[in-house]
Amino acid sequence: MINIVLSASVLPWVFFFGKILFIFTLGFGVIAPVMIWVERRVAAFVQDRVGPNRVGPLGLLQSLADGIKLLLKEDLRPDEVRPFFFILAPALAAVPAAMAFAVVPFGPETTLGGLLAEPARLQIAPLNVGLLYVLAIGSLAVYSIALAGWASNNKFSVMGSLRASAQMISYELAMGMAVVAVILMSGSVDLYDIVKAQTNHWFIFTIPGFIAFLIFVPAMFAETNRTPFDLPEAEAELVVGFHTEYSGMKFGLFFLAEYVNMTTLSAMCVLFFFGGWEFLPFGLTWEGIGYQVDQHWFSWVIPFAWFAAKVAFFLFVFVWVRWTLPRFRYDQLMGLGWKTLVPIGIANIALVAGLITFGGGF
Amino acid sequence: MLTSDYLGVFVLLALEVVTGVGALGASYFLGARRQSPRKTSPYECGIPSEGAENQRFSVKFYLVAVSFILFDIEAVFLIPWALSYQDFVHSSHGVYAFVMGMIFLGVLTLGLVYEWRKGLLDWNK
């Protein structure tokens, strides 16, 4: 048995499906449920409450209990909805959210301590157009929200989905400008190469990189419809907007998609500006401090854990900001996107290009 | 070895579609079914809903969508330029690439300034 598993022809496939199962389980089975719990606990602490603490140790199994509850809830379909699109929308929300995970490199190249013939990437699909893939998949999120609002045939839903669509496309533009600056600096759209380009200087510690980061972060919050950009939900005026009519598991999928989206964008932020899985900035890589990332078959775990820790930090920032800041007004939101972030983004692209040509680097 | 880099994408997609359909299907079969006209009426704070069929919305949303398409396509054109920029610099055509890029960005900025002056970006107008 062991001989079959470890034989040279089977091993790449084990590695291939192992990566997919690992990321999939981690995304849907660990990060999203734990994040929902973290959000509720942090909210409780910010508001001087206790929060969910009954189900399992510290309330950690709360999300599991909620999941089972949602599964057993009535599959309600209101009278006025357009049935096909009403069901399609939540499915469309959950699927693209996690599709971007396919190109996230979560660790250095490894041969698993010599088990594989040649170094392979810890990435489900090592696409050389990874960044374009992420942008393309990310744009699909608008469809689920627009469809959900339109299919619900409820005025609150329609208003919420209109707001959400306008907001998401506006900030997608700002995000695109930040990303073009990153491409200019790294000279690649392969996410693995973008991390490699930061070996000697994480992009956050360069002037144009820092500006791009300042554009990227608000865009990240707006793309996920999180506070301070949660106008599509606006509980008090729109009754949570585009998913007013949704309940049970269909609502659960929207909820799950929000957390998976947050994880994806946090991962992108770490890959673009914080050196991915690399240890410390300014050339202090894992090799630089004497850690062999390819010594044993499990040696990639430490860089991976470091990458996960960085992503976790940004996930915490999402939660932290949500329970600290109030909501924008809609004209302020659109103004910030079009009149501040996009012009800064354009200027930043010119700045990077100028620095590379005339300054010999950035 | 593995036939295509994209294989992983499709396997992940299949896994997710199965999960999504599975979750919705399971809830369809497991959930209780006690529907009543009142329960399935559209949500409207307790009063009969007028629906959204005839609802009008601000033309601003449409204008935002149109200018998004313009600017997003221009951003798409910027990506190949950004991608090959360092190659231009290394083959000492950096100034050429810079000037060309700036002309393109300049046109983009002119468009933005025009929209701004026309009041398209002022949501309250």
GROMACS .gro file of C-alpha atoms in nm:
model
  487
    1MET     CA    1   0.000   0.000   0.000
    2ILE     CA    2   0.267   0.245   0.104
    3ASN     CA    3   0.463   0.154  -0.207
    4ILE     CA    4   0.167   0.240  -0.426
    5VAL     CA    5   0.108   0.571  -0.251
    6LEU     CA    6   0.469   0.675  -0.271
    7SER     CA    7   0.547   0.550  -0.619
    8ALA     CA    8   0.668   0.824  -0.846
    9SER     CA    9   0.373   0.821  -1.084
   10VAL     CA   10   0.104   0.844  -0.817
   11LEU     CA   11   0.268   1.097  -0.590
   12PRO     CA   12   0.218   1.406  -0.811
   13TRP     CA   13  -0.153   1.328  -0.820
   14VAL     CA   14  -0.166   1.281  -0.442
   15PHE     CA   15   0.010   1.617  -0.412
   16PHE     CA   16  -0.230   1.774  -0.663
   17PHE     CA   17  -0.551   1.658  -0.495
   18GLY     CA   18  -0.399   1.704  -0.151
   19LYS     CA   19  -0.347   2.074  -0.222
   20ILE     CA   20  -0.704   2.117  -0.342
   21LEU     CA   21  -0.855   1.933  -0.046
   22PHE     CA   22  -0.629   2.120   0.195
   23ILE     CA   23  -0.727   2.464   0.066
   24PHE     CA   24  -1.093   2.376   0.025
   25THR     CA   25  -1.124   2.232   0.375
   26LEU     CA   26  -0.930   2.521   0.519
   27GLY     CA   27  -1.143   2.783   0.343
   28PHE     CA   28  -1.491   2.645   0.398
   29GLY     CA   29  -1.434   2.422   0.697
   30VAL     CA   30  -1.199   2.626   0.913
   31ILE     CA   31  -1.148   2.991   0.817
   32ALA     CA   32  -1.509   3.086   0.743
   33PRO     CA   33  -1.667   2.925   1.055
   34VAL     CA   34  -1.388   3.046   1.282
   35MET     CA   35  -1.408   3.397   1.136
   36ILE     CA   36  -1.782   3.412   1.202
   37TRP     CA   37  -1.711   3.315   1.562
   38VAL     CA   38  -1.424   3.566   1.587
   39GLU     CA   39  -1.646   3.840   1.449
   40ARG     CA   40  -1.914   3.775   1.707
   41ARG     CA   41  -1.667   3.748   1.994
   42VAL     CA   42  -1.479   4.065   1.897
   43ALA     CA   43  -1.808   4.248   1.851
   44ALA     CA   44  -1.906   4.135   2.198
   45PHE     CA   45  -1.581   4.257   2.350
   46VAL     CA   46  -1.604   4.591   2.171
   47GLN     CA   47  -1.958   4.634   2.299
   48ASP     CA   48  -1.873   4.509   2.649
   49ARG     CA   49  -2.071   4.187   2.620
   50VAL     CA   50  -1.967   3.822   2.645
   51GLY     CA   51  -2.071   3.691   2.303
   52PRO     CA   52  -2.136   3.328   2.207
   53ASN     CA   53  -1.958   3.109   2.465
   54ARG     CA   54  -2.186   2.808   2.520
   55VAL     CA   55  -2.135   2.572   2.227
   56GLY     CA   56  -1.803   2.396   2.269
   57PRO     CA   57  -1.493   2.546   2.432
   58LEU     CA   58  -1.519   2.927   2.430
   59GLY     CA   59  -1.816   2.890   2.197
   60LEU     CA   60  -1.593   2.775   1.911
   61LEU     CA   61  -1.853   2.533   1.776
   62GLN     CA   62  -2.117   2.805   1.751
   63SER     CA   63  -2.077   2.830   1.372
   64LEU     CA   64  -2.124   2.454   1.336
   65ALA     CA   65  -2.444   2.472   1.539
   66ASP     CA   66  -2.563   2.766   1.330
   67GLY     CA   67  -2.482   2.577   1.011
   68ILE     CA   68  -2.692   2.278   1.122
   69LYS     CA   69  -2.971   2.512   1.222
   70LEU     CA   70  -2.968   2.684   0.881
   71LEU     CA   71  -2.968   2.345   0.708
   72LEU     CA   72  -3.281   2.238   0.897
   73LYS     CA   73  -3.465   2.565   0.836
   74GLU     CA   74  -3.753   2.583   0.595
   75ASP     CA   75  -3.650   2.638   0.235
   76LEU     CA   76  -3.874   2.939   0.197
   77ARG     CA   77  -3.951   3.085  -0.143
   78PRO     CA   78  -4.152   3.408  -0.129
   79ASP     CA   79  -4.437   3.451  -0.377
   80GLU     CA   80  -4.306   3.731  -0.590
   81VAL     CA   81  -3.956   3.602  -0.664
   82ARG     CA   82  -3.821   3.478  -0.993
   83PRO     CA   83  -3.744   3.119  -0.880
   84PHE     CA   84  -3.451   3.023  -1.102
   85PHE     CA   85  -3.244   3.334  -1.040
   86PHE     CA   86  -3.352   3.345  -0.676
   87ILE     CA   87  -3.179   3.010  -0.622
   88LEU     CA   88  -2.893   3.078  -0.863
   89ALA     CA   89  -2.782   3.399  -0.685
   90PRO     CA   90  -2.662   3.248  -0.354
   91ALA     CA   91  -2.487   2.966  -0.539
   92LEU     CA   92  -2.316   3.227  -0.759
   93ALA     CA   93  -2.209   3.414  -0.447
   94ALA     CA   94  -2.037   3.120  -0.284
   95VAL     CA   95  -1.861   2.971  -0.586
   96PRO     CA   96  -1.654   3.263  -0.726
   97ALA     CA   97  -1.563   3.373  -0.375
   98ALA     CA   98  -1.348   3.068  -0.326
   99MET     CA   99  -1.239   3.022  -0.689
  100ALA     CA  100  -0.968   3.283  -0.640
  101PHE     CA  101  -0.807   3.051  -0.385
  102ALA     CA  102  -0.699   2.836  -0.679
  103VAL     CA  103  -0.411   3.068  -0.764
  104VAL     CA  104  -0.302   3.177  -0.415
  105PRO     CA  105   0.052   3.050  -0.356
  106PHE     CA  106   0.052   2.957   0.011
  107GLY     CA  107   0.413   2.852   0.048
  108PRO     CA  108   0.750   2.833  -0.127
  109GLU     CA  109   0.835   2.585  -0.400
  110THR     CA  110   0.896   2.245  -0.249
  111THR     CA  111   0.992   1.892  -0.347
  112LEU     CA  112   0.836   1.771  -0.021
  113GLY     CA  113   1.182   1.686   0.109
  114GLY     CA  114   1.282   1.504  -0.209
  115LEU     CA  115   0.961   1.306  -0.265
  116LEU     CA  116   0.882   1.488  -0.587
  117ALA     CA  117   1.116   1.477  -0.883
  118GLU     CA  118   1.118   1.852  -0.934
  119PRO     CA  119   1.015   2.146  -0.714
  120ALA     CA  120   0.642   2.208  -0.728
  121ARG     CA  121   0.449   2.511  -0.617
  122LEU     CA  122   0.214   2.511  -0.322
  123GLN     CA  123  -0.064   2.650  -0.539
  124ILE     CA  124  -0.368   2.467  -0.671
  125ALA     CA  125  -0.329   2.603  -1.023
  126PRO     CA  126   0.013   2.758  -1.099
  127LEU     CA  127  -0.126   2.998  -1.361
  128ASN     CA  128   0.109   3.248  -1.520
  129VAL     CA  129  -0.185   3.491  -1.541
  130GLY     CA  130  -0.285   3.444  -1.178
  131LEU     CA  131  -0.351   3.810  -1.107
  132LEU     CA  132  -0.575   3.854  -1.411
  133TYR     CA  133  -0.760   3.540  -1.306
  134VAL     CA  134  -0.817   3.689  -0.959
  135LEU     CA  135  -0.947   4.015  -1.106
  136ALA     CA  136  -1.175   3.829  -1.347
  137ILE     CA  137  -1.317   3.596  -1.084
  138GLY     CA  138  -1.352   3.884  -0.838
  139SER     CA  139  -1.570   4.076  -1.085
  140LEU     CA  140  -1.820   3.790  -1.092
  141ALA     CA  141  -1.927   3.868  -0.736
  142VAL     CA  142  -2.132   4.160  -0.872
  143TYR     CA  143  -2.355   3.920  -1.065
  144SER     CA  144  -2.470   3.733  -0.758
  145ILE     CA  145  -2.565   4.054  -0.579
  146ALA     CA  146  -2.734   4.213  -0.880
  147LEU     CA  147  -2.925   3.891  -0.948
  148ALA     CA  148  -3.023   3.844  -0.584
  149GLY     CA  149  -3.175   4.190  -0.567
  150TRP     CA  150  -3.354   4.166  -0.901
  151ALA     CA  151  -3.481   3.812  -0.845
  152SER     CA  152  -3.616   3.896  -0.500
  153ASN     CA  153  -3.854   4.149  -0.654
  154ASN     CA  154  -3.866   4.350  -0.335
  155LYS     CA  155  -3.794   4.720  -0.330
  156PHE     CA  156  -3.542   4.696  -0.048
  157SER     CA  157  -3.354   4.423  -0.230
  158VAL     CA  158  -3.349   4.613  -0.557
  159MET     CA  159  -3.219   4.928  -0.390
  160GLY     CA  160  -2.958   4.733  -0.196
  161SER     CA  161  -2.834   4.548  -0.500
  162LEU     CA  162  -2.816   4.869  -0.706
  163ARG     CA  163  -2.610   5.033  -0.436
  164ALA     CA  164  -2.389   4.729  -0.403
  165SER     CA  165  -2.329   4.699  -0.777
  166ALA     CA  166  -2.244   5.068  -0.819
  167GLN     CA  167  -2.013   5.056  -0.519
  168MET     CA  168  -1.837   4.737  -0.620
  169ILE     CA  169  -1.766   4.844  -0.976
  170SER     CA  170  -1.645   5.186  -0.860
  171TYR     CA  171  -1.397   5.043  -0.615
  172GLU     CA  172  -1.294   4.768  -0.853
  173LEU     CA  173  -1.152   5.048  -1.064
  174ALA     CA  174  -0.951   5.186  -0.772
  175MET     CA  175  -0.832   4.835  -0.693
  176GLY     CA  176  -0.732   4.787  -1.056
  177MET     CA  177  -0.517   5.102  -1.039
  178ALA     CA  178  -0.343   4.978  -0.725
  179VAL     CA  179  -0.283   4.642  -0.890
  180VAL     CA  180  -0.133   4.799  -1.204
  181ALA     CA  181   0.126   4.966  -0.979
  182VAL     CA  182   0.206   4.626  -0.826
  183ILE     CA  183   0.245   4.475  -1.174
  184LEU     CA  184   0.478   4.760  -1.272
  185MET     CA  185   0.696   4.695  -0.968
  186SER     CA  186   0.706   4.318  -0.999
  187GLY     CA  187   0.700   4.290  -1.379
  188SER     CA  188   0.472   3.988  -1.357
  189VAL     CA  189   0.109   3.885  -1.321
  190ASP     CA  190   0.205   3.548  -1.177
  191LEU     CA  191   0.126   3.568  -0.805
  192TYR     CA  192   0.424   3.346  -0.723
  193ASP     CA  193   0.661   3.579  -0.910
  194ILE     CA  194   0.504   3.881  -0.739
  195VAL     CA  195   0.601   3.734  -0.403
  196LYS     CA  196   0.948   3.645  -0.533
  197ALA     CA  197   0.995   4.003  -0.655
  198GLN     CA  198   0.956   4.119  -0.295
  199THR     CA  199   1.245   3.915  -0.157
  200ASN     CA  200   1.461   4.221  -0.099
  201HIS     CA  201   1.194   4.479  -0.031
  202TRP     CA  202   0.831   4.413   0.045
  203PHE     CA  203   0.626   4.650  -0.167
  204ILE     CA  204   0.469   4.805   0.143
  205PHE     CA  205   0.813   4.953   0.225
  206THR     CA  206   0.845   5.132  -0.109
  207ILE     CA  207   0.682   5.470  -0.164
  208PRO     CA  208   0.460   5.371  -0.460
  209GLY     CA  209   0.387   5.039  -0.291
  210PHE     CA  210   0.268   5.215   0.018
  211ILE     CA  211   0.043   5.445  -0.185
  212ALA     CA  212  -0.097   5.145  -0.370
  213PHE     CA  213  -0.162   4.980  -0.034
  214LEU     CA  214  -0.351   5.287   0.086
  215ILE     CA  215  -0.573   5.258  -0.223
  216PHE     CA  216  -0.608   4.883  -0.195
  217VAL     CA  217  -0.733   4.872   0.164
  218PRO     CA  218  -1.045   5.091   0.122
  219ALA     CA  219  -1.115   4.912  -0.206
  220MET     CA  220  -1.088   4.581  -0.022
  221PHE     CA  221  -1.348   4.691   0.234
  222ALA     CA  222  -1.580   4.827  -0.035
  223GLU     CA  223  -1.554   4.513  -0.248
  224THR     CA  224  -1.667   4.297   0.041
  225ASN     CA  225  -1.944   4.543   0.137
  226ARG     CA  226  -1.809   4.568   0.490
  227THR     CA  227  -1.828   4.863   0.727
  228PRO     CA  228  -1.755   5.151   0.670
  229PHE     CA  229  -1.879   5.069   0.318
  230ASP     CA  230  -2.175   4.851   0.411
  231LEU     CA  231  -2.436   5.076   0.249
  232PRO     CA  232  -2.585   4.789   0.050
  233GLU     CA  233  -2.685   4.630   0.378
  234ALA     CA  234  -2.767   4.941   0.583
  235GLU     CA  235  -2.988   4.754   0.830
  236ALA     CA  236  -3.177   5.060   0.947
  237GLU     CA  237  -3.286   5.184   0.604
  238LEU     CA  238  -3.276   4.887   0.366
  239VAL     CA  239  -3.346   4.589   0.595
  240VAL     CA  240  -3.008   4.437   0.495
  241GLY     CA  241  -3.062   4.515   0.127
  242PHE     CA  242  -3.010   4.250  -0.137
  243HIS     CA  243  -3.071   3.950   0.089
  244THR     CA  244  -3.386   4.075   0.261
  245GLU     CA  245  -3.592   3.791   0.113
  246TYR     CA  246  -3.334   3.521   0.174
  247SER     CA  247  -3.351   3.283   0.465
  248GLY     CA  248  -3.221   2.943   0.566
  249MET     CA  249  -2.932   2.792   0.371
  250LYS     CA  250  -2.963   3.042   0.086
  251PHE     CA  251  -2.890   3.320   0.332
  252GLY     CA  252  -2.617   3.099   0.480
  253LEU     CA  253  -2.439   3.085   0.143
  254PHE     CA  254  -2.436   3.466   0.117
  255PHE     CA  255  -2.303   3.484   0.469
  256LEU     CA  256  -2.033   3.226   0.397
  257ALA     CA  257  -1.938   3.405   0.074
  258GLU     CA  258  -1.877   3.729   0.263
  259TYR     CA  259  -1.619   3.564   0.488
  260VAL     CA  260  -1.457   3.370   0.207
  261ASN     CA  261  -1.431   3.697   0.009
  262MET     CA  262  -1.266   3.866   0.304
  263THR     CA  263  -1.014   3.585   0.324
  264THR     CA  264  -0.938   3.603  -0.048
  265LEU     CA  265  -0.880   3.977  -0.040
  266SER     CA  266  -0.668   3.957   0.275
  267ALA     CA  267  -0.457   3.693   0.105
  268MET     CA  268  -0.421   3.920  -0.200
  269CYS     CA  269  -0.316   4.208   0.022
  270VAL     CA  270  -0.048   3.993   0.186
  271LEU     CA  271   0.075   3.864  -0.152
  272PHE     CA  272   0.089   4.210  -0.311
  273PHE     CA  273   0.238   4.414  -0.029
  274PHE     CA  274   0.359   4.196   0.258
  275GLY     CA  275   0.583   3.943   0.087
  276GLY     CA  276   0.349   3.643   0.101
  277TRP     CA  277   0.506   3.366   0.304
  278GLU     CA  278   0.851   3.532   0.330
  279PHE     CA  279   0.977   3.575   0.685
  280LEU     CA  280   1.076   3.939   0.722
  281PRO     CA  281   1.132   4.231   0.482
  282PHE     CA  282   1.469   4.350   0.346
  283GLY     CA  283   1.601   4.015   0.235
  284LEU     CA  284   1.549   3.825   0.559
  285THR     CA  285   1.399   3.518   0.393
  286TRP     CA  286   1.357   3.174   0.545
  287GLU     CA  287   1.679   3.065   0.377
  288GLY     CA  288   1.841   3.383   0.505
  289ILE     CA  289   1.782   3.288   0.868
  290GLY     CA  290   1.893   2.931   0.805
  291TYR     CA  291   1.555   2.758   0.782
  292GLN     CA  292   1.546   2.488   0.515
  293VAL     CA  293   1.201   2.507   0.355
  294ASP     CA  294   1.261   2.178   0.174
  295GLN     CA  295   1.431   1.964   0.439
  296HIS     CA  296   1.140   1.736   0.533
  297TRP     CA  297   0.812   1.670   0.362
  298PHE     CA  298   0.638   1.890   0.618
  299SER     CA  299   0.891   2.176   0.628
  300TRP     CA  300   0.662   2.400   0.420
  301VAL     CA  301   0.425   2.420   0.717
  302ILE     CA  302   0.623   2.694   0.894
  303PRO     CA  303   0.624   2.940   0.598
  304PHE     CA  304   0.260   2.851   0.538
  305ALA     CA  305   0.172   2.924   0.901
  306TRP     CA  306   0.351   3.259   0.873
  307PHE     CA  307   0.151   3.341   0.560
  308ALA     CA  308  -0.168   3.236   0.740
  309ALA     CA  309  -0.076   3.457   1.035
  310LYS     CA  310  -0.040   3.759   0.807
  311VAL     CA  311  -0.376   3.685   0.645
  312ALA     CA  312  -0.531   3.640   0.988
  313PHE     CA  313  -0.408   3.983   1.086
  314PHE     CA  314  -0.594   4.145   0.795
  315LEU     CA  315  -0.903   3.939   0.872
  316PHE     CA  316  -0.887   4.078   1.224
  317VAL     CA  317  -0.858   4.431   1.084
  318PHE     CA  318  -1.180   4.370   0.888
  319VAL     CA  319  -1.360   4.278   1.210
  320TRP     CA  320  -1.196   4.550   1.414
  321VAL     CA  321  -1.293   4.823   1.165
  322ARG     CA  322  -1.648   4.694   1.139
  323TRP     CA  323  -1.713   4.739   1.509
  324THR     CA  324  -1.526   5.069   1.536
  325LEU     CA  325  -1.623   5.291   1.244
  326PRO     CA  326  -1.964   5.427   1.145
  327ARG     CA  327  -2.107   5.397   0.794
  328PHE     CA  328  -2.032   5.641   0.509
  329ARG     CA  329  -2.298   5.849   0.340
  330TYR     CA  330  -2.360   5.731  -0.017
  331ASP     CA  331  -2.234   6.047  -0.188
  332GLN     CA  332  -1.922   6.038   0.030
  333LEU     CA  333  -1.866   5.677  -0.070
  334MET     CA  334  -1.888   5.742  -0.442
  335GLY     CA  335  -1.685   6.061  -0.400
  336LEU     CA  336  -1.406   5.878  -0.221
  337GLY     CA  337  -1.392   5.616  -0.494
  338TRP     CA  338  -1.403   5.835  -0.803
  339LYS     CA  339  -1.256   6.165  -0.683
  340THR     CA  340  -0.985   6.046  -0.448
  341LEU     CA  341  -0.878   5.686  -0.501
  342VAL     CA  342  -0.891   5.673  -0.883
  343PRO     CA  343  -0.691   5.997  -0.936
  344ILE     CA  344  -0.435   5.891  -0.673
  345GLY     CA  345  -0.417   5.553  -0.842
  346ILE     CA  346  -0.348   5.710  -1.183
  347ALA     CA  347  -0.084   5.940  -1.032
  348ASN     CA  348   0.073   5.645  -0.856
  349ILE     CA  349   0.108   5.452  -1.182
  350ALA     CA  350   0.287   5.751  -1.333
  351LEU     CA  351   0.507   5.771  -1.023
  352VAL     CA  352   0.619   5.406  -1.041
  353ALA     CA  353   0.683   5.423  -1.413
  354GLY     CA  354   0.882   5.743  -1.368
  355LEU     CA  355   1.084   5.601  -1.081
  356ILE     CA  356   1.171   5.286  -1.275
  357THR     CA  357   1.278   5.474  -1.589
  358PHE     CA  358   1.445   5.781  -1.442
  359GLY     CA  359   1.519   5.683  -1.082
  360GLY     CA  360   1.669   5.344  -1.158
  361GLY     CA  361   1.418   5.168  -0.930
  362PHE     CA  362   1.147   5.241  -0.683
  363MET     CA  363   0.265   1.475  -1.550
  364LEU     CA  364  -0.030   1.701  -1.504
  365THR     CA  365  -0.182   1.785  -1.837
  366SER     CA  366  -0.275   2.143  -1.768
  367ASP     CA  367  -0.225   2.416  -1.514
  368TYR     CA  368  -0.595   2.483  -1.530
  369LEU     CA  369  -0.693   2.136  -1.413
  370GLY     CA  370  -0.679   2.248  -1.050
  371VAL     CA  371  -0.918   2.533  -1.123
  372PHE     CA  372  -1.176   2.296  -1.267
  373VAL     CA  373  -1.141   2.040  -0.986
  374LEU     CA  374  -1.190   2.317  -0.730
  375LEU     CA  375  -1.488   2.449  -0.927
  376ALA     CA  376  -1.646   2.103  -0.932
  377LEU     CA  377  -1.590   2.065  -0.560
  378GLU     CA  378  -1.752   2.400  -0.490
  379VAL     CA  379  -2.050   2.344  -0.716
  380VAL     CA  380  -2.110   2.010  -0.544
  381THR     CA  381  -2.088   2.181  -0.204
  382GLY     CA  382  -2.319   2.465  -0.303
  383VAL     CA  383  -2.579   2.244  -0.469
  384GLY     CA  384  -2.543   1.996  -0.184
  385ALA     CA  385  -2.608   2.260   0.079
  386LEU     CA  386  -2.913   2.400  -0.103
  387GLY     CA  387  -3.044   2.051  -0.185
  388ALA     CA  388  -2.995   1.924   0.170
  389SER     CA  389  -3.180   2.222   0.310
  390TYR     CA  390  -3.460   2.164   0.057
  391PHE     CA  391  -3.507   1.805   0.172
  392LEU     CA  392  -3.430   1.848   0.542
  393GLY     CA  393  -3.617   2.168   0.609
  394ALA     CA  394  -3.972   2.179   0.733
  395ARG     CA  395  -4.240   2.293   0.490
  396ARG     CA  396  -4.522   2.487   0.645
  397GLN     CA  397  -4.591   2.771   0.407
  398SER     CA  398  -4.878   3.009   0.435
  399PRO     CA  399  -4.975   3.307   0.218
  400ARG     CA  400  -4.872   3.541   0.494
  401LYS     CA  401  -4.534   3.378   0.534
  402THR     CA  402  -4.444   3.386   0.166
  403SER     CA  403  -4.555   3.742   0.105
  404PRO     CA  404  -4.271   3.984   0.018
  405TYR     CA  405  -4.111   4.152   0.313
  406GLU     CA  406  -4.256   4.497   0.369
  407CYS     CA  407  -4.273   4.559   0.745
  408GLY     CA  408  -4.614   4.399   0.777
  409ILE     CA  409  -4.807   4.597   0.517
  410PRO     CA  410  -4.897   4.455   0.171
  411SER     CA  411  -4.600   4.501  -0.061
  412GLU     CA  412  -4.623   4.707  -0.374
  413GLY     CA  413  -4.343   4.500  -0.522
  414ALA     CA  414  -4.049   4.634  -0.713
  415GLU     CA  415  -4.189   4.593  -1.062
  416ASN     CA  416  -4.262   4.957  -1.126
  417GLN     CA  417  -3.993   5.100  -0.907
  418ARG     CA  418  -3.776   5.369  -1.058
  419PHE     CA  419  -3.418   5.426  -0.960
  420SER     CA  420  -3.174   5.708  -1.008
  421VAL     CA  421  -3.011   5.737  -1.350
  422LYS     CA  422  -2.685   5.794  -1.161
  423PHE     CA  423  -2.645   5.419  -1.122
  424TYR     CA  424  -2.656   5.381  -1.498
  425LEU     CA  425  -2.400   5.658  -1.550
  426VAL     CA  426  -2.166   5.497  -1.300
  427ALA     CA  427  -2.195   5.168  -1.486
  428VAL     CA  428  -2.116   5.337  -1.819
  429SER     CA  429  -1.810   5.520  -1.690
  430PHE     CA  430  -1.698   5.202  -1.516
  431ILE     CA  431  -1.694   5.018  -1.846
  432LEU     CA  432  -1.487   5.295  -2.008
  433PHE     CA  433  -1.231   5.315  -1.729
  434ASP     CA  434  -1.213   4.943  -1.666
  435ILE     CA  435  -1.133   4.871  -2.029
  436GLU     CA  436  -0.860   5.134  -2.016
  437ALA     CA  437  -0.725   4.968  -1.701
  438VAL     CA  438  -0.722   4.638  -1.888
  439PHE     CA  439  -0.510   4.804  -2.159
  440LEU     CA  440  -0.271   4.930  -1.890
  441ILE     CA  441  -0.192   4.580  -1.764
  442PRO     CA  442   0.006   4.457  -2.071
  443TRP     CA  443   0.196   4.786  -2.070
  444ALA     CA  444   0.279   4.746  -1.700
  445LEU     CA  445   0.376   4.384  -1.753
  446SER     CA  446   0.632   4.456  -2.022
  447TYR     CA  447   0.751   4.785  -1.875
  448GLN     CA  448   1.061   4.645  -1.704
  449ASP     CA  449   1.162   4.464  -2.024
  450PHE     CA  450   1.152   4.798  -2.205
  451VAL     CA  451   1.366   4.955  -1.935
  452HIS     CA  452   1.619   4.671  -1.945
  453SER     CA  453   1.653   4.701  -2.322
  454SER     CA  454   1.706   5.078  -2.271
  455HIS     CA  455   1.374   5.179  -2.423
  456GLY     CA  456   1.254   5.303  -2.085
  457VAL     CA  457   1.189   5.660  -2.193
  458TYR     CA  458   0.985   5.543  -2.493
  459ALA     CA  459   0.771   5.315  -2.274
  460PHE     CA  460   0.729   5.592  -2.018
  461VAL     CA  461   0.619   5.854  -2.272
  462MET     CA  462   0.376   5.614  -2.441
  463GLY     CA  463   0.229   5.511  -2.110
  464MET     CA  464   0.192   5.871  -1.999
  465ILE     CA  465   0.010   5.965  -2.320
  466PHE     CA  466  -0.236   5.686  -2.255
  467LEU     CA  467  -0.273   5.781  -1.889
  468GLY     CA  468  -0.314   6.144  -1.992
  469VAL     CA  469  -0.610   6.059  -2.215
  470LEU     CA  470  -0.754   5.856  -1.928
  471THR     CA  471  -0.712   6.150  -1.692
  472LEU     CA  472  -0.869   6.388  -1.943
  473GLY     CA  473  -1.174   6.165  -1.950
  474LEU     CA  474  -1.192   6.168  -1.573
  475VAL     CA  475  -1.154   6.548  -1.559
  476TYR     CA  476  -1.428   6.586  -1.819
  477GLU     CA  477  -1.665   6.366  -1.618
  478TRP     CA  478  -1.577   6.558  -1.305
  479ARG     CA  479  -1.639   6.897  -1.468
  480LYS     CA  480  -1.970   6.775  -1.609
  481GLY     CA  481  -2.077   6.686  -1.255
  482LEU     CA  482  -2.105   6.314  -1.323
  483LEU     CA  483  -1.907   6.235  -1.012
  484ASP     CA  484  -2.120   6.452  -0.783
  485TRP     CA  485  -2.378   6.213  -0.649
  486ASN     CA  486  -2.602   6.484  -0.503
  487LYS     CA  487  -2.658   6.684  -0.821
   0.00000   0.00000   0.00000
